[in-house]
Coordinates of C-alpha atoms and ligand atoms in Angstrom, one line a residue:
X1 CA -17.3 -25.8 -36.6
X2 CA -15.8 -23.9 -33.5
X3 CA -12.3 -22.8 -33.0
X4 CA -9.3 -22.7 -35.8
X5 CA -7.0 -25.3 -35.4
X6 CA -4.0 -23.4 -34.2
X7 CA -5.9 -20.9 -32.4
X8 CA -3.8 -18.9 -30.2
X9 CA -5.6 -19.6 -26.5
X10 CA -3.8 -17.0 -24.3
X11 CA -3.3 -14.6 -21.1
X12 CA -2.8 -11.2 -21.2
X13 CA -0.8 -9.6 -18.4
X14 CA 1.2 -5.7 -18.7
X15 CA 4.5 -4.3 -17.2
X16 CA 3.6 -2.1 -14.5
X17 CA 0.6 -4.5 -13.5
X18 CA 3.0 -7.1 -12.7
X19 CA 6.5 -6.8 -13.1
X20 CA 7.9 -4.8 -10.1
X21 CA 11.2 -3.8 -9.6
X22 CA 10.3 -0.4 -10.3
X23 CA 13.6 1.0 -9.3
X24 CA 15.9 -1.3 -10.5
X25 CA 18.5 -2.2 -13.1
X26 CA 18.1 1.2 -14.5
X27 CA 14.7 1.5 -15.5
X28 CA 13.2 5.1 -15.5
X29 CA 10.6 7.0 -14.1
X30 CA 7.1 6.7 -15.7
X31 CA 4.1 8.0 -14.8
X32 CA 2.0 5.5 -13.1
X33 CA 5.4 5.8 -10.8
X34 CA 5.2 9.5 -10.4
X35 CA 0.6 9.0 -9.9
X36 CA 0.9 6.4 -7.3
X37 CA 2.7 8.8 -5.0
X38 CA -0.2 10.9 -5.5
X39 CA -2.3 11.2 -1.9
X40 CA -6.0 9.5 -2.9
X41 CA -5.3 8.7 -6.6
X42 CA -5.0 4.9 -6.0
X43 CA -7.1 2.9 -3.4
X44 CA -5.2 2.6 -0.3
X45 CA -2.3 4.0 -1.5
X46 CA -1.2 1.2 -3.3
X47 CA 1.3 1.3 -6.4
X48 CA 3.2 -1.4 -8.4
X49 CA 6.6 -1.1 -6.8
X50 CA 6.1 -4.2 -6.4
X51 CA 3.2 -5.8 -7.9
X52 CA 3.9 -9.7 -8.8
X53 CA 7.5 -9.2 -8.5
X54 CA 7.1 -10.7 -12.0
X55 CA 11.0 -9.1 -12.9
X56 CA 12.1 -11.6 -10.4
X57 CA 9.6 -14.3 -10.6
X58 CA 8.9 -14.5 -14.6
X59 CA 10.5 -18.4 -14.4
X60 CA 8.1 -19.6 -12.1
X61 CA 5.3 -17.5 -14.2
X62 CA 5.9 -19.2 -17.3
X63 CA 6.3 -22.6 -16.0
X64 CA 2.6 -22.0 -14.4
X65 CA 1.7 -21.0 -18.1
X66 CA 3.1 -24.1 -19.7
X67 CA 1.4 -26.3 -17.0
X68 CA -1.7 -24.4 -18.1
X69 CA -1.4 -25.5 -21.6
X70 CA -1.0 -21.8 -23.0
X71 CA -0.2 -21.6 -26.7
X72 CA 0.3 -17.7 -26.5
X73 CA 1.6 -14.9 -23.6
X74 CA 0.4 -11.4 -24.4
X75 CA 2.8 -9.2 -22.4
X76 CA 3.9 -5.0 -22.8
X77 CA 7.2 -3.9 -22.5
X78 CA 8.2 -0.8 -20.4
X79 CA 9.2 1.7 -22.5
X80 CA 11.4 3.5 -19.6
X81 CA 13.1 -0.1 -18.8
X82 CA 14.2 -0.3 -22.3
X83 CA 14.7 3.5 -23.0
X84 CA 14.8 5.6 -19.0
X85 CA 14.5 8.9 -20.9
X86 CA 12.0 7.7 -23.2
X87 CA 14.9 8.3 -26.4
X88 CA 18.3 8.0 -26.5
X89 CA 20.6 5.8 -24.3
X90 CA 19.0 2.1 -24.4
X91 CA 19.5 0.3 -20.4
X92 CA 20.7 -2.9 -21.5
X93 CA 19.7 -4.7 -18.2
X94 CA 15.9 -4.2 -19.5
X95 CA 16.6 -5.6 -22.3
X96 CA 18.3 -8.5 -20.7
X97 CA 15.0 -9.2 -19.0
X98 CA 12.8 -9.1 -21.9
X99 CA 15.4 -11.2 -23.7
X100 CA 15.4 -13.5 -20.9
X101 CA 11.4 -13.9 -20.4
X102 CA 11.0 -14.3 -24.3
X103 CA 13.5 -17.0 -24.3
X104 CA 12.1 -19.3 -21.2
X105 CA 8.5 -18.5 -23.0
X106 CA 9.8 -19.8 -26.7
X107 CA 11.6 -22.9 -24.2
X108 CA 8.0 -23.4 -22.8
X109 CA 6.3 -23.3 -26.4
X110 CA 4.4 -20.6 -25.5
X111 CA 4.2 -17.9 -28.4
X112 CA 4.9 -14.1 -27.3
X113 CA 2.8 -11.5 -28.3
X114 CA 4.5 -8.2 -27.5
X115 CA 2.6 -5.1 -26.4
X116 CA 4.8 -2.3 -26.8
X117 CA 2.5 0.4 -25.1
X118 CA 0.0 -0.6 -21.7
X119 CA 0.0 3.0 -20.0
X120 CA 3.9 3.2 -18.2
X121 CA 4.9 6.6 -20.7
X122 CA 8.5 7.5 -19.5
X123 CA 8.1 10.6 -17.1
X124 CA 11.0 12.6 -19.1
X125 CA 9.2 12.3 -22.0
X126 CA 6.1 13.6 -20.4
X127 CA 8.1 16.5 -18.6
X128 CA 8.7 17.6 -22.6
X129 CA 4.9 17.2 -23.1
X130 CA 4.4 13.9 -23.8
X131 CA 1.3 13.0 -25.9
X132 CA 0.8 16.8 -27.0
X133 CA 4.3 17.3 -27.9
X134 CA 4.7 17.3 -32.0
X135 CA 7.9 15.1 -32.2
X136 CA 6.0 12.3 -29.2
X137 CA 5.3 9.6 -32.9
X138 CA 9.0 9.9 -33.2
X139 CA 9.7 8.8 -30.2
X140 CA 7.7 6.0 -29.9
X141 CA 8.7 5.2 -33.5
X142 CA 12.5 5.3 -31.9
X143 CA 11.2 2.9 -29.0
X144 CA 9.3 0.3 -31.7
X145 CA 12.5 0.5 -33.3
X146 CA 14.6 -0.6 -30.8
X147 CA 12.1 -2.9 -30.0
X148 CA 12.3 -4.7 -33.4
X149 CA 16.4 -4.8 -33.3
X150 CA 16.8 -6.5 -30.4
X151 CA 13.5 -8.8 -30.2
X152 CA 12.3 -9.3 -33.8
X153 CA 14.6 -12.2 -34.0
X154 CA 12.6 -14.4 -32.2
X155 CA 8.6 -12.6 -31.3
X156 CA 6.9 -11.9 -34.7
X157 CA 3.6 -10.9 -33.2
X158 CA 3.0 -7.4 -32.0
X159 CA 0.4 -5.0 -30.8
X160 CA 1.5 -1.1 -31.0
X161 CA -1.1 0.7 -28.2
X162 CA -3.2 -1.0 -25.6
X163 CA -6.6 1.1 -24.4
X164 CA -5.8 4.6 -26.2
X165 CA -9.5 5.3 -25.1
X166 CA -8.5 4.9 -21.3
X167 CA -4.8 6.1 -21.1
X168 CA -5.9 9.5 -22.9
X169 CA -9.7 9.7 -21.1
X170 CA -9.0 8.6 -17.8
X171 CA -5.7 10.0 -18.2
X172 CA -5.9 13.1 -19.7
X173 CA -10.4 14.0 -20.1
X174 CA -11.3 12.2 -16.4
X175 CA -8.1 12.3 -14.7
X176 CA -8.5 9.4 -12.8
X177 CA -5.8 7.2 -14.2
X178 CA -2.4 8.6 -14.5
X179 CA -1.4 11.5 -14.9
X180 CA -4.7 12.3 -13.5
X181 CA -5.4 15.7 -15.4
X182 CA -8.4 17.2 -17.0
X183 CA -7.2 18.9 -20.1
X184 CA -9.4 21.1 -22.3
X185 CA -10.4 19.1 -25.0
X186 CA -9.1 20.3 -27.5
X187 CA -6.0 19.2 -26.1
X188 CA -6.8 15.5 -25.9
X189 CA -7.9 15.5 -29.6
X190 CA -4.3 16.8 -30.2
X191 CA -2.6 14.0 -28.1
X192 CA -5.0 11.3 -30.0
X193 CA -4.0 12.7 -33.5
X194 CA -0.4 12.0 -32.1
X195 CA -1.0 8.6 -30.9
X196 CA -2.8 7.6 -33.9
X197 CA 0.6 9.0 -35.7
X198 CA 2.8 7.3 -33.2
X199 CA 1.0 4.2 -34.1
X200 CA 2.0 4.1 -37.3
X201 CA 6.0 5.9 -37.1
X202 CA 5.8 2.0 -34.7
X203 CA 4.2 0.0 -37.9
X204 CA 7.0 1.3 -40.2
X205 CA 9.9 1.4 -37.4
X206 CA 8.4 -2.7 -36.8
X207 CA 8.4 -3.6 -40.7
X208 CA 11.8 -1.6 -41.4
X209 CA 14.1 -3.2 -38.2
X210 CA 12.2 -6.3 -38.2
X211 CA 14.4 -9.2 -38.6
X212 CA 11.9 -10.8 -40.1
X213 CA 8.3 -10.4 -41.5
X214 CA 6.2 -9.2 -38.7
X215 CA 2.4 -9.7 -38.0
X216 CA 1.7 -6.2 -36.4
X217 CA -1.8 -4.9 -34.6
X218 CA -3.6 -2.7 -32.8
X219 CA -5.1 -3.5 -29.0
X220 CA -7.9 -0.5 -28.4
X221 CA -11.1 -1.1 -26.2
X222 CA -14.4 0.5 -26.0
X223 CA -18.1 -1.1 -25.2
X224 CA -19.9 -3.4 -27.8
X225 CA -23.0 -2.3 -28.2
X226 CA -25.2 -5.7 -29.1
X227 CA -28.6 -6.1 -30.7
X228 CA -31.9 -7.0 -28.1
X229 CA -33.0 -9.5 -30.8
X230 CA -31.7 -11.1 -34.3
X231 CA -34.3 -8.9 -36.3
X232 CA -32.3 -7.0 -39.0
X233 CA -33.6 -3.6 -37.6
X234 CA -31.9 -4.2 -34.6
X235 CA -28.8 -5.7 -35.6
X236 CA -28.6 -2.4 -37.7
X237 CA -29.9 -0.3 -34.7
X238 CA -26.8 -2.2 -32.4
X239 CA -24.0 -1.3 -35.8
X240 CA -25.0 1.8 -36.2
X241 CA -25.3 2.7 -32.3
X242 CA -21.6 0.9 -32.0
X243 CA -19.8 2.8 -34.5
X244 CA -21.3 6.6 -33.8
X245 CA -19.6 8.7 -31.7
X246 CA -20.1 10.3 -28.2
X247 CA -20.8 14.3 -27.2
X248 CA -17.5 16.2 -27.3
X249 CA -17.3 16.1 -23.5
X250 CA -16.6 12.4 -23.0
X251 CA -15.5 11.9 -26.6
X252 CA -12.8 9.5 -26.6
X253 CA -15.2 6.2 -25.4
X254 CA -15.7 4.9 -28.9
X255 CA -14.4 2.9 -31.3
X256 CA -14.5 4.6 -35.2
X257 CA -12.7 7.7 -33.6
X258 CA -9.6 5.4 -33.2
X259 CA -10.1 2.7 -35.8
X260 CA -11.3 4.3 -38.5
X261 CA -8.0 6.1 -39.3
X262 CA -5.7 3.4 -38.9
X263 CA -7.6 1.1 -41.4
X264 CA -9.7 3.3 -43.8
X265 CA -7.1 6.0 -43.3
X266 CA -10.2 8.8 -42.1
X267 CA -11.8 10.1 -39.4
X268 CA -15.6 9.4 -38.9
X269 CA -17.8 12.1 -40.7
X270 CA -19.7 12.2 -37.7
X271 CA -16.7 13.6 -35.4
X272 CA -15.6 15.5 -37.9
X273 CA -18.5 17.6 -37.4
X274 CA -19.1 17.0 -34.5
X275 CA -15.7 17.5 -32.3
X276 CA -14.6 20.6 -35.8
X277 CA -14.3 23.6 -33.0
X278 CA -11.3 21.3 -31.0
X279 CA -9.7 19.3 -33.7
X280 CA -5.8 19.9 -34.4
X281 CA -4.9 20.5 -38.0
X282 CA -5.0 17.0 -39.7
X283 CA -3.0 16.7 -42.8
X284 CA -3.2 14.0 -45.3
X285 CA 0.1 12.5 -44.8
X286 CA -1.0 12.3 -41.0
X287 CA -3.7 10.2 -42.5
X288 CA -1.3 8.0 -44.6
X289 CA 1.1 7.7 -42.1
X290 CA -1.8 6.4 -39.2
X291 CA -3.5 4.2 -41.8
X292 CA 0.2 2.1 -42.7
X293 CA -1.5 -1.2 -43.3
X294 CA -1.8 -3.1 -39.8
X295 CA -2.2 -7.1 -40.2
X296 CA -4.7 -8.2 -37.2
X297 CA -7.5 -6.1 -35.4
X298 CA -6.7 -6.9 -31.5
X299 CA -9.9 -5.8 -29.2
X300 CA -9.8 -6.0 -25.5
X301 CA -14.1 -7.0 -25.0
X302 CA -15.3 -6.8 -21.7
X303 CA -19.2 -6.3 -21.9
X304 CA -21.6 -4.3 -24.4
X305 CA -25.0 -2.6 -23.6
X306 CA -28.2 -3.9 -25.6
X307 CA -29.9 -1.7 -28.4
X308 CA -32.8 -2.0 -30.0
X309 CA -34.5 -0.1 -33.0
X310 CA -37.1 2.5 -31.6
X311 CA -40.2 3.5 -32.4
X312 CA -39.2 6.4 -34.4
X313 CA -36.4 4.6 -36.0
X314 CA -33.6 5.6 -33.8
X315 CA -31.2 3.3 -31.6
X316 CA -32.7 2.8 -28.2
X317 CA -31.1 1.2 -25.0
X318 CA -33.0 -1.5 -23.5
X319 CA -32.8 -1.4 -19.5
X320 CA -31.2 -4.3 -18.1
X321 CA -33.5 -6.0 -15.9
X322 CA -33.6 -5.2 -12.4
X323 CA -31.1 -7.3 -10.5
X324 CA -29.1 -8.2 -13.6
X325 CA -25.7 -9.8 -12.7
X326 CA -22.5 -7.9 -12.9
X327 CA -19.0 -8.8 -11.7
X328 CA -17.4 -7.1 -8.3
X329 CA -16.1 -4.3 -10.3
X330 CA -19.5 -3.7 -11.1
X331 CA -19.4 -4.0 -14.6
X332 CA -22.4 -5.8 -16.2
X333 CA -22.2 -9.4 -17.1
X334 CA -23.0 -9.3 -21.1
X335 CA -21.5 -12.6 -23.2
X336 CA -23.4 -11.6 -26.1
X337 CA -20.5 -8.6 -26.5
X338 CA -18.3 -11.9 -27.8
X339 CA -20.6 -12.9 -30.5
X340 CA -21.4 -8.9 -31.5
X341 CA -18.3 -7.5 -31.1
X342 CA -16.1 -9.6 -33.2
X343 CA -19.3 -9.5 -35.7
X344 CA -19.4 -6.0 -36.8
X345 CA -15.6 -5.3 -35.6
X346 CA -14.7 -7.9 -38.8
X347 CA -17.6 -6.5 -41.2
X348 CA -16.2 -3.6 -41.0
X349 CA -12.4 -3.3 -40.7
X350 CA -12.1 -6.7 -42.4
X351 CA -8.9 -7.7 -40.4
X352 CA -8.6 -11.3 -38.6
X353 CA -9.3 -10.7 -35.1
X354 CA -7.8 -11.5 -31.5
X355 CA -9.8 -10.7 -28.5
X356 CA -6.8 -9.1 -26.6
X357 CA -8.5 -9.1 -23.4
X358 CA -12.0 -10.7 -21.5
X359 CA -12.3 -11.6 -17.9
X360 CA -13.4 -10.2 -14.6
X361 CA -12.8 -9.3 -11.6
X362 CA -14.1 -11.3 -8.4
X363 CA -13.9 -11.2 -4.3
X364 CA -11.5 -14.3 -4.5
X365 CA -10.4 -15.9 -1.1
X366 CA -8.3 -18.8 -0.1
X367 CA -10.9 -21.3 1.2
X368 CA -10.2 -23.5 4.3
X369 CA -9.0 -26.1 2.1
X370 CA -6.1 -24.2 0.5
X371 CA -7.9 -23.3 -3.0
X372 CA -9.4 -20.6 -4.8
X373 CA -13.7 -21.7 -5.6
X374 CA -13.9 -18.9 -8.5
X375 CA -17.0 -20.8 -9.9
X376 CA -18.4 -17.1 -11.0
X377 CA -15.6 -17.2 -13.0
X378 CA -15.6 -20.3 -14.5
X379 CA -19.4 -19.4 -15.2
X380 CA -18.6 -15.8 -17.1
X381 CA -16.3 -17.4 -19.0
X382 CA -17.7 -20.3 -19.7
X383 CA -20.8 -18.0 -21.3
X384 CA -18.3 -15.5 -23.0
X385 CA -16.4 -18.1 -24.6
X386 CA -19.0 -19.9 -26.2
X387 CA -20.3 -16.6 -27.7
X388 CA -17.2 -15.9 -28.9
X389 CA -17.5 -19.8 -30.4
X390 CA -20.7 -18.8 -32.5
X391 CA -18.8 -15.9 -34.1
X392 CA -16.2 -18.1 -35.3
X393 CA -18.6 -20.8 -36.1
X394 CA -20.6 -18.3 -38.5
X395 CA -17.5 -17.1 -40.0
X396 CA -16.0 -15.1 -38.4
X397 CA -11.7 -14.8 -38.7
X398 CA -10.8 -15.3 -34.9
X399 CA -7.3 -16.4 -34.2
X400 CA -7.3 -15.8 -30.7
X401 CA -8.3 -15.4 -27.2
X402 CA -6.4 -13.4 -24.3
X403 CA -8.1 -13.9 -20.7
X404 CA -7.4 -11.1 -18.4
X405 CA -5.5 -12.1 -16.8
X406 CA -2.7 -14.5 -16.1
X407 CA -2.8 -14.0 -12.4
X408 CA -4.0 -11.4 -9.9
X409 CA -2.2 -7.9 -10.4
X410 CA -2.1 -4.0 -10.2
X411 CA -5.6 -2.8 -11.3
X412 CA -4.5 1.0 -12.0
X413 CA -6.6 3.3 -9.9
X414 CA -8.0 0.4 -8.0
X415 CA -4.7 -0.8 -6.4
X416 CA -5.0 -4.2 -5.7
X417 CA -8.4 -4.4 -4.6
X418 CA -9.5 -6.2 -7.9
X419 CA -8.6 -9.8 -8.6
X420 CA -8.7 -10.3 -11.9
X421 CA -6.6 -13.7 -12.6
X422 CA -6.6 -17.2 -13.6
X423 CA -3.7 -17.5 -10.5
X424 CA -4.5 -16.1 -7.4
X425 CA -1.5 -13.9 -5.9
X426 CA -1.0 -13.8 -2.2
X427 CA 0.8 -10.2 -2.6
X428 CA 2.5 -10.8 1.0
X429 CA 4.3 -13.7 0.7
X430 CA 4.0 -14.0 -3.0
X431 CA 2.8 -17.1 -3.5
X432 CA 0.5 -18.3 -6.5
X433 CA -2.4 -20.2 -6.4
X434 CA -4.2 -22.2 -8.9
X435 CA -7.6 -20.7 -9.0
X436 CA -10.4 -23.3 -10.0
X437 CA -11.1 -21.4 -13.4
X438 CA -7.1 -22.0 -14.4
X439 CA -7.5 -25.5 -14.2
X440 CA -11.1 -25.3 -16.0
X441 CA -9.0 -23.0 -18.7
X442 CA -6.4 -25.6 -19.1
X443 CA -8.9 -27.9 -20.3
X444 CA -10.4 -25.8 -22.1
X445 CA -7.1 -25.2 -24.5
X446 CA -6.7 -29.4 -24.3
X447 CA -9.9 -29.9 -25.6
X448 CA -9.7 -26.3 -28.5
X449 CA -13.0 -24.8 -26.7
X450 CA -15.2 -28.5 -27.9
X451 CA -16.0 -28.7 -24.3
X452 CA -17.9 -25.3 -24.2
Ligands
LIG1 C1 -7.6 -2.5 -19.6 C2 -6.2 -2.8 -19.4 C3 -5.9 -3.7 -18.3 C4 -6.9 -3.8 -17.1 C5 -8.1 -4.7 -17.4 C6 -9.1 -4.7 -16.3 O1 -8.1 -3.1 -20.4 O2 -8.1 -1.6 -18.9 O3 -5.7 -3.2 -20.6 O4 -4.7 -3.3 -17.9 O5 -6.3 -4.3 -16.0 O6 -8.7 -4.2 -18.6 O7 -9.6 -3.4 -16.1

C-alpha cells in the first residue's frame, strides 16, 4: 500500500515570491515592499518587483504544470491586491487576476488550493499596528470573506496562514524577515494570540460566504524532531521532544504553541507556565473562536533533528555525523522528518494531512547542453518521498504532497540567491527551464509514487 488513489501531487508557489507586478493594477503597499527598500535586509538588494513576472506570465505557468502532470497548485493570494488598504474598497483588477489564474488552472485540471496568507500584510494595516492591533482578526476575517464571495464558486480547498512561526519570529522576535523588528516579547505573544484569532474570524468568514462546502486548513511549519532508532523509548523521547516548547527568548519555533489551540482549543501547559510573565489576556471565547473546527492539518516539512532517550531519561540530541549532507541553504538533509512528522502530527491532532511544502534549495546552472542536471535534487526527493510513502503505508491519512517549489523564485531575505524549483527561471530574460527533477516529478505523479 503507498499513496491514496486520488492523492493530490502538487507545487507550492506564494504571491510576492513570484508574481511581480508589484505596482500595478492597483495593488497596495505591503511590507515585504516597504523591507526590500531596506539598505542590507535582502541579499544584494534584491526584492520581488519583479520576481517570475508570474502576473503576466501565469498562462505559460500553468501550461508547464499541466505538462508536468500536476493534480493540485497551491498558490496565496495578496491580500493588498485584493484589498490595497488591507479593508474596505476591494481593487477589482486583483481579483480579475486571481479569477483569471483559477480559471486556466480548473481548464488545465489542475485543482487550486488557495493560501490566503504567505507574509505580504498590507502596509496600511501595519501603519495601524498590524498583528498587535485588537481589531487585526477582523480584518483578515473581512479579507477571507471577500475571498470566499468572489472565489468559493469554483476553489473549495483553502489554507488560512502559511509559516506563523517565521512571519512573527523572523518578523517580529529576529527581525530578519520583514518588517525586520525585534519586539519585546511580550509583544509577539500578543500578535500570535491575534493571528491564532484571525485564523479562525477566516474559518467562519470561509464556511459563512462560501458558495459551497469548503475543506479549510491550516499551513504552519516548525522542525520534526525524529527518533535515532524504532525502540519505543525513543519514539517517545522524539514525541515528547517535538511537541515541548522552547525558552521564552526564541519561543515561537515550535509546533503545540500554534496547533494546539486551533484543534484542542488550548494552549500547552508547558507555555503556559513557562512564557505566564508575557502572555496577553486570553479569554475563553478567544479559545473557541481559534479552535473553530478546521478540516485538514497542512505542514510545510523541511528536515527534523534526531532524539534519542538519555541516560537519565530525558530527550537527547544525537550529533549528526561529521560531514553529514545538507542542501546549499545549509539546512541538513533528514528524509526520516517525512515518515515522523506526519506520524505524531496525525496521532495527535487527528486531522488528514497535506505536506504543504518539502524541497530544497541547490546551486543550479544551465549546463553546456541547455539543461538543468539537479540530480541532488532528484536524490532528496527521491529519499523524502518514499519516507513520506511508509507513513501512508502504515496508516497514516496523507492526501497530499506540495514540492517547493514550482519554479525558481524570491527566497525572502535571501533575494534570489536560492533556487528552490522544479523549473529553473533565468530572472533576466525570463525564460523557464525544465530542470531534470521536473521531468523525474512528472513521472512520479504518472506512476502515483509506485516508482519510488
Ligand atoms: C517557507 C515559506 C516559503 C519559502 C520556503 C523555502 O516555508 O519559509 O513558506 O515561502 O520560500 O519555505 O524557505
Amino acid at each position: 500500500m503507498g499513496f491514496q488513489k486520488d492523492f493530490a501531487w502538487g507545487a507550492a508557489t506564494s504571491s510576492y515570491q513570484i508574481e511581480g507586478a508589484a505596482y500595478e493594477d492597483g495593488k497596495g503597499l505591503h511590507i515585504w515592499d516597504v523591507f526590500c527598500r531596506e539598505k542590507g535586509k535582502v541579499f544584494g538588494g534584491d526584492t520581488g518587483d519583479v520576481a517570475c513576472d508570474h502576473y503576466h506570465r501565469f498562462k505559460e505557468d500553468v501550461a508547464i504544470m499541466k505538462e508536468m502532470g500536476l493534480k493540485a497548485y497551491r498558490f496565496s493570494l495578496s491580500w493588498p491586491r485584493i484589498l490595497p488598504e488591507g479593508t474596505g474598497k476591494v481593487n477589482e483588477a486583483g481579483i480579475r487576476f486571481y479569477n483569471r489564474l483559477i480559471d486556466e488552472l480548473l481548464g488545465a485540471g489542475i485543482e487550486p488550493y488557495i493560501t490566503l496568507f504567505h507574509w505580504d500584510y498590507p502596509y496600511e494595516l501595519y501603519k495601524k499596528g498590524g498583528w498587535m492591533n485588537d481589531e487585526s482578526p477582523e480584518w483578515f476575517g473581512e479579507y477571507a470573506k471577500v475571498v470566499a464571495e468572489n472565489f468559493s464558486d469554483r476553489v473549495t480547498h483553502y489554507f488560512t496562514l502559511n509559516e506563523p512561526q517565521c512571519f512573527i519570529g523572523l518578523g517580529f522576535l529576529q527581525g530578519e524577515h520583514a518588517p525586520g523588528l525585534r519586539c519585546p516579547v511580550k509583544d509577539t505573544l500578543l500578535m500570535a494570540h491575534n493571528t491564532l484569532k484571525g485564523h479562525g474570524r477566516a474559518v467562519q468568514a470561509l464556511r459563512e460566504f462560501g458558495k459551497q462546502p469548503l475543506t479549510v486548513g491550516y499551513a504552519p511549519t516548525s522542525t520534526i524532531l525524529y527518533p535515532a532508532t524504532k525502540h519505543e523509548e525513543d519514539v517517545e523521547a522524539a514525541r515528547k521532544a517535538y511537541f515541548s516548547l522552547p525558552d521564552v527568548e526564541n519561543w515561537s519555533w515550535n509546533v503545540s504553541w500554534w496547533s494546539d489551540p486551533v484543534i484542542f482549543g488550548a494552549y500547552p501547559e508547558e507555555g503556559l507556565k513557562k512564557y505566564e510573565a508575557y502572555l496577553p489576556k486570553i479569554t475563553d471565547a478567544d479559545m473557541k473562536l481559534i479552535s473553530e473546527p478546521i478540516d485538514i492539518y497542512g505542514q510545510n516539512i523541511y528536515n527534523g533533528r534526531c532524539v534519542r532517550m538519555g541516560q537519565d531519561g530525558k530527550p537527547e540530541e544525537v550529533k549528526r555525523p561529521a560531514g553529514a549532507q545538507t542542501t546549499a541553504m545549509d539546512w541538513p538533509v533528514t528524509p526520516q522528518c517525512l515518515y515522523w512528522g506526519p506520524k505524531f502530527l496525525q496521532e495527535r491532532y487527528h486531522k488528514p494531512i497535506y505536506i504543504t511544502e518539502n524541497g530544497l534549495s541547490c546551486r543550479d546552472v544551465v549546463s553546456a547542453d541547455g539543461r538543468v542536471h539537479d540530480a541532488g535534487r532528484i536524490d532528496f526527493l527521491a529519499n523524502y518521498l518514499a519516507e513520506l510513502k511508509r507513513a501512508a503505508a502504515d496508516g497514516v491519512d496523507i492526501r497530499g504532497y506540495f514540492q517547493w517549489s514550482l519554479m525558481d523564485n524570491f527566497e525572502w531575505a535571501r533575494g534570489y540567491a536560492e533556487r528552490f524549483g522544479l523549473i529553473y527561471v533565468d530572472y533576466d530574460s525570463q525564460q523557464r527551464i525544465w530542470k531534470d527533477s521536473a521531468y523525474w516529478y512528472k513521472s512520479v505523479i504518472e506512476a502515483n509514487g509506485e516508482n519510488i
